[in-house]
CSV table of C-alpha atoms and ligand atoms in Angstrom, one decimal:
chain,number,residue,atom,x,y,z
N,237,MET,CA,0.0,0.0,0.0
N,238,THR,CA,1.2,3.5,-0.7
N,239,LEU,CA,1.4,6.3,1.8
N,240,ALA,CA,-1.6,8.1,0.2
N,241,GLU,CA,-3.7,4.9,0.5
N,242,VAL,CA,-2.8,4.4,4.1
N,243,LEU,CA,-3.6,8.1,4.8
N,244,SER,CA,-7.0,8.1,3.2
N,245,GLY,CA,-7.8,4.8,5.0
N,246,ALA,CA,-6.9,6.5,8.3
N,247,VAL,CA,-9.0,9.6,7.6
N,248,GLU,CA,-12.0,7.4,6.8
N,249,TYR,CA,-11.5,5.3,9.9
N,250,LEU,CA,-11.1,8.3,12.2
N,251,ALA,CA,-14.2,10.0,10.7
N,252,GLY,CA,-16.2,6.9,11.3
N,253,ARG,CA,-15.1,6.9,15.0
N,254,GLY,CA,-16.5,10.4,15.5
N,255,ILE,CA,-13.3,12.4,15.4
N,256,ASP,CA,-14.0,16.0,14.4
N,257,THR,CA,-10.8,16.7,12.5
N,258,PRO,CA,-10.0,13.3,10.9
N,259,ARG,CA,-7.7,14.6,8.2
N,260,LEU,CA,-5.6,16.7,10.5
N,261,ASP,CA,-5.3,13.9,13.1
N,262,ALA,CA,-4.5,11.3,10.5
N,263,GLU,CA,-1.8,13.5,9.0
N,264,LEU,CA,-0.2,14.2,12.4
N,265,LEU,CA,-0.3,10.5,13.4
N,266,LEU,CA,1.0,9.2,10.1
N,267,ALA,CA,3.8,11.8,10.1
N,268,ARG,CA,4.7,10.7,13.6
N,269,ALA,CA,4.6,7.0,12.8
N,270,LEU,CA,6.9,7.6,9.7
N,271,ASP,CA,9.1,10.2,11.5
N,272,VAL,CA,8.5,12.8,8.7
N,273,GLN,CA,7.1,16.3,8.4
N,274,ARG,CA,3.4,16.6,7.5
N,275,ILE,CA,4.3,18.1,4.1
N,276,GLU,CA,6.4,15.0,3.3
N,277,LEU,CA,3.2,12.9,3.4
N,278,TYR,CA,2.3,14.7,0.2
N,279,THR,CA,5.7,14.8,-1.5
N,280,GLN,CA,6.1,11.0,-0.8
N,281,HIS,CA,2.5,10.2,-1.4
N,282,ASP,CA,3.1,7.3,-3.9
N,283,ARG,CA,5.9,5.7,-1.8
N,284,PRO,CA,4.9,2.1,-0.7
N,285,LEU,CA,5.1,1.7,3.1
N,286,THR,CA,7.0,-1.2,4.7
N,287,GLU,CA,5.1,-3.6,7.0
N,288,SER,CA,6.7,-2.1,10.1
N,289,GLU,CA,5.8,1.5,9.0
N,290,ARG,CA,2.2,0.3,8.5
N,291,ALA,CA,2.1,-1.4,11.9
N,292,ARG,CA,3.4,1.8,13.6
N,293,ALA,CA,0.8,3.9,11.8
N,294,ARG,CA,-2.0,1.4,12.5
N,295,GLU,CA,-1.3,1.4,16.3
N,296,LEU,CA,-1.4,5.2,16.6
N,297,VAL,CA,-4.5,5.5,14.5
N,298,ARG,CA,-6.2,2.7,16.5
N,299,ARG,CA,-5.5,4.5,19.7
N,300,ARG,CA,-6.9,7.8,18.4
N,301,GLY,CA,-9.9,5.9,17.0
N,302,ALA,CA,-10.5,4.7,20.6
N,303,ARG,CA,-10.8,8.4,21.4
N,304,GLU,CA,-7.6,8.7,23.3
N,305,PRO,CA,-6.6,12.4,23.2
N,306,LEU,CA,-4.3,13.2,20.2
N,307,ALA,CA,-1.8,14.8,22.6
N,308,TYR,CA,-1.4,11.5,24.5
N,309,VAL,CA,-1.1,9.4,21.3
N,310,LEU,CA,1.5,11.7,19.9
N,311,GLY,CA,3.2,12.0,23.3
N,312,ASP,CA,3.9,15.7,23.1
N,313,TRP,CA,1.9,18.9,22.5
N,314,GLY,CA,2.6,22.6,21.8
N,315,PHE,CA,1.8,25.2,24.4
N,316,ARG,CA,2.9,28.8,23.6
N,317,ARG,CA,6.6,28.4,22.6
N,318,LEU,CA,7.0,25.1,24.5
N,319,THR,CA,6.8,21.5,23.4
N,320,LEU,CA,5.6,19.6,26.4
N,321,LYS,CA,5.6,15.8,27.0
N,322,THR,CA,1.9,14.8,27.4
N,323,ASP,CA,0.6,11.5,28.8
N,324,ARG,CA,-2.1,10.2,31.2
N,325,ARG,CA,-0.3,11.6,34.2
N,326,ALA,CA,-1.7,15.1,33.6
N,327,LEU,CA,-4.3,17.1,31.8
N,328,VAL,CA,-3.6,18.0,28.1
N,329,PRO,CA,-2.8,21.8,28.1
N,330,ARG,CA,-5.6,23.6,26.3
N,331,PRO,CA,-5.4,26.6,24.0
N,332,GLU,CA,-7.5,28.8,26.3
N,333,THR,CA,-4.9,28.4,29.0
N,334,GLU,CA,-2.4,30.2,26.7
N,335,MET,CA,-4.5,33.3,27.2
N,336,VAL,CA,-4.2,32.8,31.0
N,337,VAL,CA,-0.4,33.1,30.5
N,338,GLU,CA,-1.0,36.2,28.4
N,339,ARG,CA,-2.9,37.9,31.2
N,340,CYS,CA,-0.2,37.0,33.8
N,341,LEU,CA,2.5,38.5,31.6
N,342,ALA,CA,0.4,41.7,31.2
N,343,LEU,CA,-0.1,42.0,34.9
N,344,LEU,CA,3.6,41.5,35.6
N,345,LYS,CA,4.8,44.1,33.2
N,346,GLY,CA,6.9,46.5,35.1
N,347,THR,CA,7.6,44.2,38.0
N,348,ASP,CA,11.2,43.0,38.1
N,349,GLU,CA,12.0,39.5,39.2
N,350,PRO,CA,8.4,38.6,40.0
N,351,ARG,CA,7.6,35.7,42.3
N,352,ILE,CA,5.0,33.5,40.8
N,353,LEU,CA,3.0,30.6,42.1
N,354,ASP,CA,1.2,28.2,39.7
N,355,VAL,CA,-1.3,26.0,41.7
N,356,GLY,CA,-2.2,22.7,40.1
N,357,THR,CA,0.5,22.8,37.5
N,358,GLY,CA,-0.2,19.5,35.6
N,359,THR,CA,2.3,19.2,32.8
N,360,GLY,CA,3.9,22.4,34.1
N,361,ALA,CA,2.4,24.3,31.2
N,362,ILE,CA,1.6,27.7,32.9
N,363,ALA,CA,4.6,27.7,35.1
N,364,LEU,CA,7.1,26.8,32.4
N,365,ALA,CA,5.6,29.2,29.8
N,366,LEU,CA,5.9,32.0,32.4
N,367,LYS,CA,9.5,31.1,33.2
N,368,GLN,CA,10.4,30.9,29.5
N,369,GLU,CA,8.8,34.2,28.7
N,370,ARG,CA,9.9,36.0,31.9
N,371,PRO,CA,13.3,34.5,32.6
N,372,ASP,CA,13.8,36.9,35.5
N,373,ALA,CA,10.8,35.4,37.4
N,374,ARG,CA,11.1,33.0,40.3
N,375,VAL,CA,8.4,30.4,39.7
N,376,VAL,CA,7.0,27.8,42.1
N,377,ALA,CA,4.6,25.2,40.7
N,378,THR,CA,2.5,22.9,42.9
N,379,ASP,CA,0.2,19.9,42.4
N,380,ARG,CA,-1.4,17.4,44.7
N,381,SER,CA,-0.6,14.7,42.2
N,382,ALA,CA,2.9,13.1,42.4
N,383,ASP,CA,2.5,11.8,38.9
N,384,ALA,CA,1.7,15.2,37.5
N,385,LEU,CA,4.6,16.7,39.3
N,386,GLN,CA,7.0,14.1,37.9
N,387,LEU,CA,5.7,14.9,34.4
N,388,ALA,CA,6.2,18.7,35.1
N,389,ARG,CA,9.7,17.9,36.2
N,390,GLU,CA,10.5,16.0,33.0
N,391,ASN,CA,9.1,19.0,31.0
N,392,ALA,CA,11.2,21.5,33.0
N,393,THR,CA,14.3,19.4,32.3
N,394,ALA,CA,13.5,18.9,28.6
N,395,ASN,CA,12.9,22.6,28.2
N,396,GLU,CA,15.9,23.6,30.3
N,397,LEU,CA,13.8,25.8,32.6
N,398,ASP,CA,14.5,26.2,36.3
N,399,ILE,CA,11.3,26.2,38.4
N,400,ASP,CA,10.6,24.8,41.9
N,401,LEU,CA,8.1,21.9,42.0
N,402,VAL,CA,6.3,21.2,45.3
N,403,GLN,CA,3.7,18.6,46.2
N,404,ALA,CA,0.9,20.4,48.1
N,405,ASP,CA,-2.9,20.6,48.6
N,406,LEU,CA,-3.6,24.0,47.0
N,407,LEU,CA,-1.9,26.6,49.2
N,408,ASP,CA,-1.4,24.5,52.3
N,409,GLY,CA,2.1,24.9,53.6
N,410,ILE,CA,3.1,27.3,50.7
N,411,ALA,CA,4.9,30.3,52.1
N,412,GLY,CA,4.8,33.5,50.1
N,413,PRO,CA,5.1,36.2,49.2
N,414,PHE,CA,4.2,36.1,45.6
N,415,GLU,CA,3.4,38.9,43.2
N,416,LEU,CA,1.1,36.6,41.3
N,417,VAL,CA,-0.8,33.4,42.0
N,418,VAL,CA,-2.2,31.6,38.9
N,419,SER,CA,-4.3,28.5,38.7
N,420,ASN,CA,-6.3,26.5,36.2
N,421,PRO,CA,-8.2,24.5,38.8
N,422,PRO,CA,-10.5,21.7,37.9
N,423,TYR,CA,-13.9,23.1,37.0
N,424,VAL,CA,-16.1,20.3,35.5
N,425,GLY,CA,-19.1,19.3,37.6
N,426,ALA,CA,-19.0,15.6,38.7
N,427,ASP,CA,-22.4,15.2,37.1
N,428,GLU,CA,-21.3,16.7,33.8
N,429,LEU,CA,-18.4,14.3,33.2
N,430,ALA,CA,-20.4,11.5,31.6
N,431,SER,CA,-21.9,13.9,29.0
N,432,LEU,CA,-18.5,15.2,27.8
N,433,ASP,CA,-16.3,14.1,25.0
N,434,PRO,CA,-15.0,10.5,25.5
N,435,GLU,CA,-11.4,11.9,25.3
N,436,LEU,CA,-11.9,13.3,28.8
N,437,SER,CA,-12.2,9.8,30.3
N,438,TYR,CA,-8.4,9.3,29.6
N,439,GLU,CA,-7.5,12.4,31.6
N,440,PRO,CA,-7.0,12.3,35.4
N,441,ALA,CA,-10.4,12.8,37.2
N,442,ASP,CA,-8.6,14.9,39.8
N,443,ALA,CA,-7.5,17.3,37.1
N,444,LEU,CA,-11.1,17.7,35.9
N,445,VAL,CA,-13.6,17.5,38.7
N,446,ASP,CA,-14.4,20.6,40.7
N,447,ARG,CA,-14.2,19.7,44.4
N,448,GLY,CA,-14.3,23.3,45.6
N,449,GLN,CA,-10.7,24.1,44.7
N,450,THR,CA,-11.7,27.5,43.1
N,451,GLN,CA,-13.5,28.6,46.3
N,452,ARG,CA,-10.6,27.5,48.4
N,453,LEU,CA,-8.1,29.5,46.3
N,454,ILE,CA,-10.3,32.6,46.6
N,455,ASP,CA,-10.4,32.1,50.4
N,456,THR,CA,-6.7,31.5,50.9
N,457,ALA,CA,-4.7,33.3,48.2
N,458,ARG,CA,-3.6,36.5,49.9
N,459,PHE,CA,-0.6,37.6,47.7
N,460,GLY,CA,-0.8,40.2,45.0
N,461,TRP,CA,-2.7,39.1,41.8
N,462,LEU,CA,-4.9,36.0,41.7
N,463,VAL,CA,-5.5,34.8,38.1
N,464,LEU,CA,-8.0,32.0,37.7
N,465,GLU,CA,-9.1,30.0,34.6
N,466,VAL,CA,-12.8,29.3,35.0
N,467,HIS,CA,-15.7,27.5,33.3
N,468,GLU,CA,-17.3,30.0,30.9
N,469,ALA,CA,-20.7,29.7,32.7
N,470,ARG,CA,-19.2,30.6,36.0
N,471,ALA,CA,-16.9,33.6,35.3
N,472,ALA,CA,-19.4,36.2,36.7
N,473,ASP,CA,-20.0,34.1,39.8
N,474,VAL,CA,-16.3,33.7,40.4
N,475,ALA,CA,-15.8,37.4,39.9
N,476,ASP,CA,-18.5,38.1,42.5
N,477,ARG,CA,-17.0,35.7,44.9
N,478,MET,CA,-13.6,37.4,44.6
N,479,THR,CA,-15.2,40.8,45.1
N,480,GLY,CA,-16.9,39.4,48.2
N,481,ALA,CA,-13.7,38.0,49.5
N,482,GLY,CA,-12.1,41.4,49.3
N,483,PHE,CA,-10.1,41.4,46.1
N,484,ASP,CA,-9.8,44.6,44.1
N,485,GLU,CA,-9.3,45.4,40.4
N,486,ILE,CA,-11.5,42.5,39.3
N,487,ARG,CA,-11.5,41.8,35.6
N,488,VAL,CA,-13.0,39.1,33.5
N,489,SER,CA,-11.1,38.3,30.2
N,490,GLN,CA,-12.1,36.2,27.2
N,491,ASP,CA,-10.4,33.3,25.4
N,492,LEU,CA,-9.8,33.5,21.6
N,493,ALA,CA,-13.3,32.2,21.1
N,494,GLY,CA,-14.7,35.2,23.0
N,495,ARG,CA,-15.9,33.2,26.0
N,496,ASP,CA,-15.4,34.6,29.5
N,497,ARG,CA,-12.7,32.3,30.8
N,498,ILE,CA,-10.2,34.2,33.0
N,499,VAL,CA,-11.0,36.1,36.2
N,500,GLU,CA,-8.3,38.1,38.0
N,501,GLY,CA,-8.2,40.3,41.1
N,502,ARG,CA,-5.7,41.9,43.3
N,503,TRP,CA,-5.2,41.4,47.1
N,504,THR,CA,-4.0,44.8,48.4
N,505,LYS,CA,-4.9,44.6,52.1
J,881,SAM,C1,-7.3,21.5,35.1
J,881,SAM,S1,-5.8,20.8,35.6
J,881,SAM,C2,-4.7,22.1,35.1
J,881,SAM,C3,-3.3,21.6,34.7
J,881,SAM,C4,-2.4,22.7,34.2
J,881,SAM,N1,-2.2,23.8,35.1
J,881,SAM,C5,-3.0,23.2,32.8
J,881,SAM,O1,-3.5,24.3,32.8
J,881,SAM,O2,-2.9,22.5,31.8
J,881,SAM,C6,-5.8,21.0,37.4
J,881,SAM,C7,-4.6,20.5,38.1
J,881,SAM,O3,-4.8,20.7,39.5
J,881,SAM,C8,-4.4,19.6,40.3
J,881,SAM,N2,-5.2,19.6,41.5
J,881,SAM,C9,-6.5,19.3,41.7
J,881,SAM,N3,-6.8,19.4,43.0
J,881,SAM,C10,-5.7,19.9,43.7
J,881,SAM,C11,-5.5,20.3,45.0
J,881,SAM,N4,-6.4,20.2,45.9
J,881,SAM,N5,-4.2,20.8,45.3
J,881,SAM,C12,-3.3,20.9,44.3
J,881,SAM,N6,-3.5,20.5,43.0
J,881,SAM,C13,-4.7,20.1,42.7
J,881,SAM,C14,-4.7,18.4,39.4
J,881,SAM,O4,-3.9,17.3,39.8
J,881,SAM,C15,-4.3,19.0,38.0
J,881,SAM,O5,-3.0,18.8,37.7
């Protein structure tokens, strides 16, 4: 079979399995299986594949067809300027979280050597992006999950970024001060989980399910800026709760799709 035939078979298979972007996914998976750039799938389209190349491609396409997240099947994923290792130990970093980093950078403009805390770091996405884009920052990243922290450590090493990784339950035992605390806490309702995309069943439930983490952060973060990623339906409520807790300069920002996804406030007391 030629590369073009294998590619079109993969596209058809993934479409039949309910994947929204079957061509894109098939191209990325095939390029990874063959260790080539995506463009080379087309420049080599009539090349016959060896049995071992086909076996590699089949395995990756089968995993994606079982609705495993593309980032887990590929094993790495882009986040801002970083390439992060991604696997079942932590949530796949989402594009909207890139906007959270953007807000943090804007708030820290003019502050030299800022001290930053990323609570619930997962792959390390937010903490590592901030360290990469503000090399003068001192960044501490926490997670309750030892597995997630290990993955974040691997990502820090692979990207040659120096951050402190600490296992902690939210802010328990974390000594400040910090100019900015940022978090993308879990915000899916336990009752919502079953109705969401099957891909989410591969991600750690502790990274998804809201068990009151957002409220606890609002109640305990008492250092400078607090920047939270939130469920779009709850941004106004979180903003109200931050106001009620005594934060000033509350602002709600949107992701690239225009949804209210980021709430920030400043503790000045
Ligand atoms: C939605 S994921 C966000 C991961 C990463 N920051 C990102 O944006 O891609 C939430 C993270 O918070 C962690 N987490 C959940 N409850 C926690 C708690 N009580 N204390 C610390 N971390 C917690 C989870 O293990 C998970 O890594």
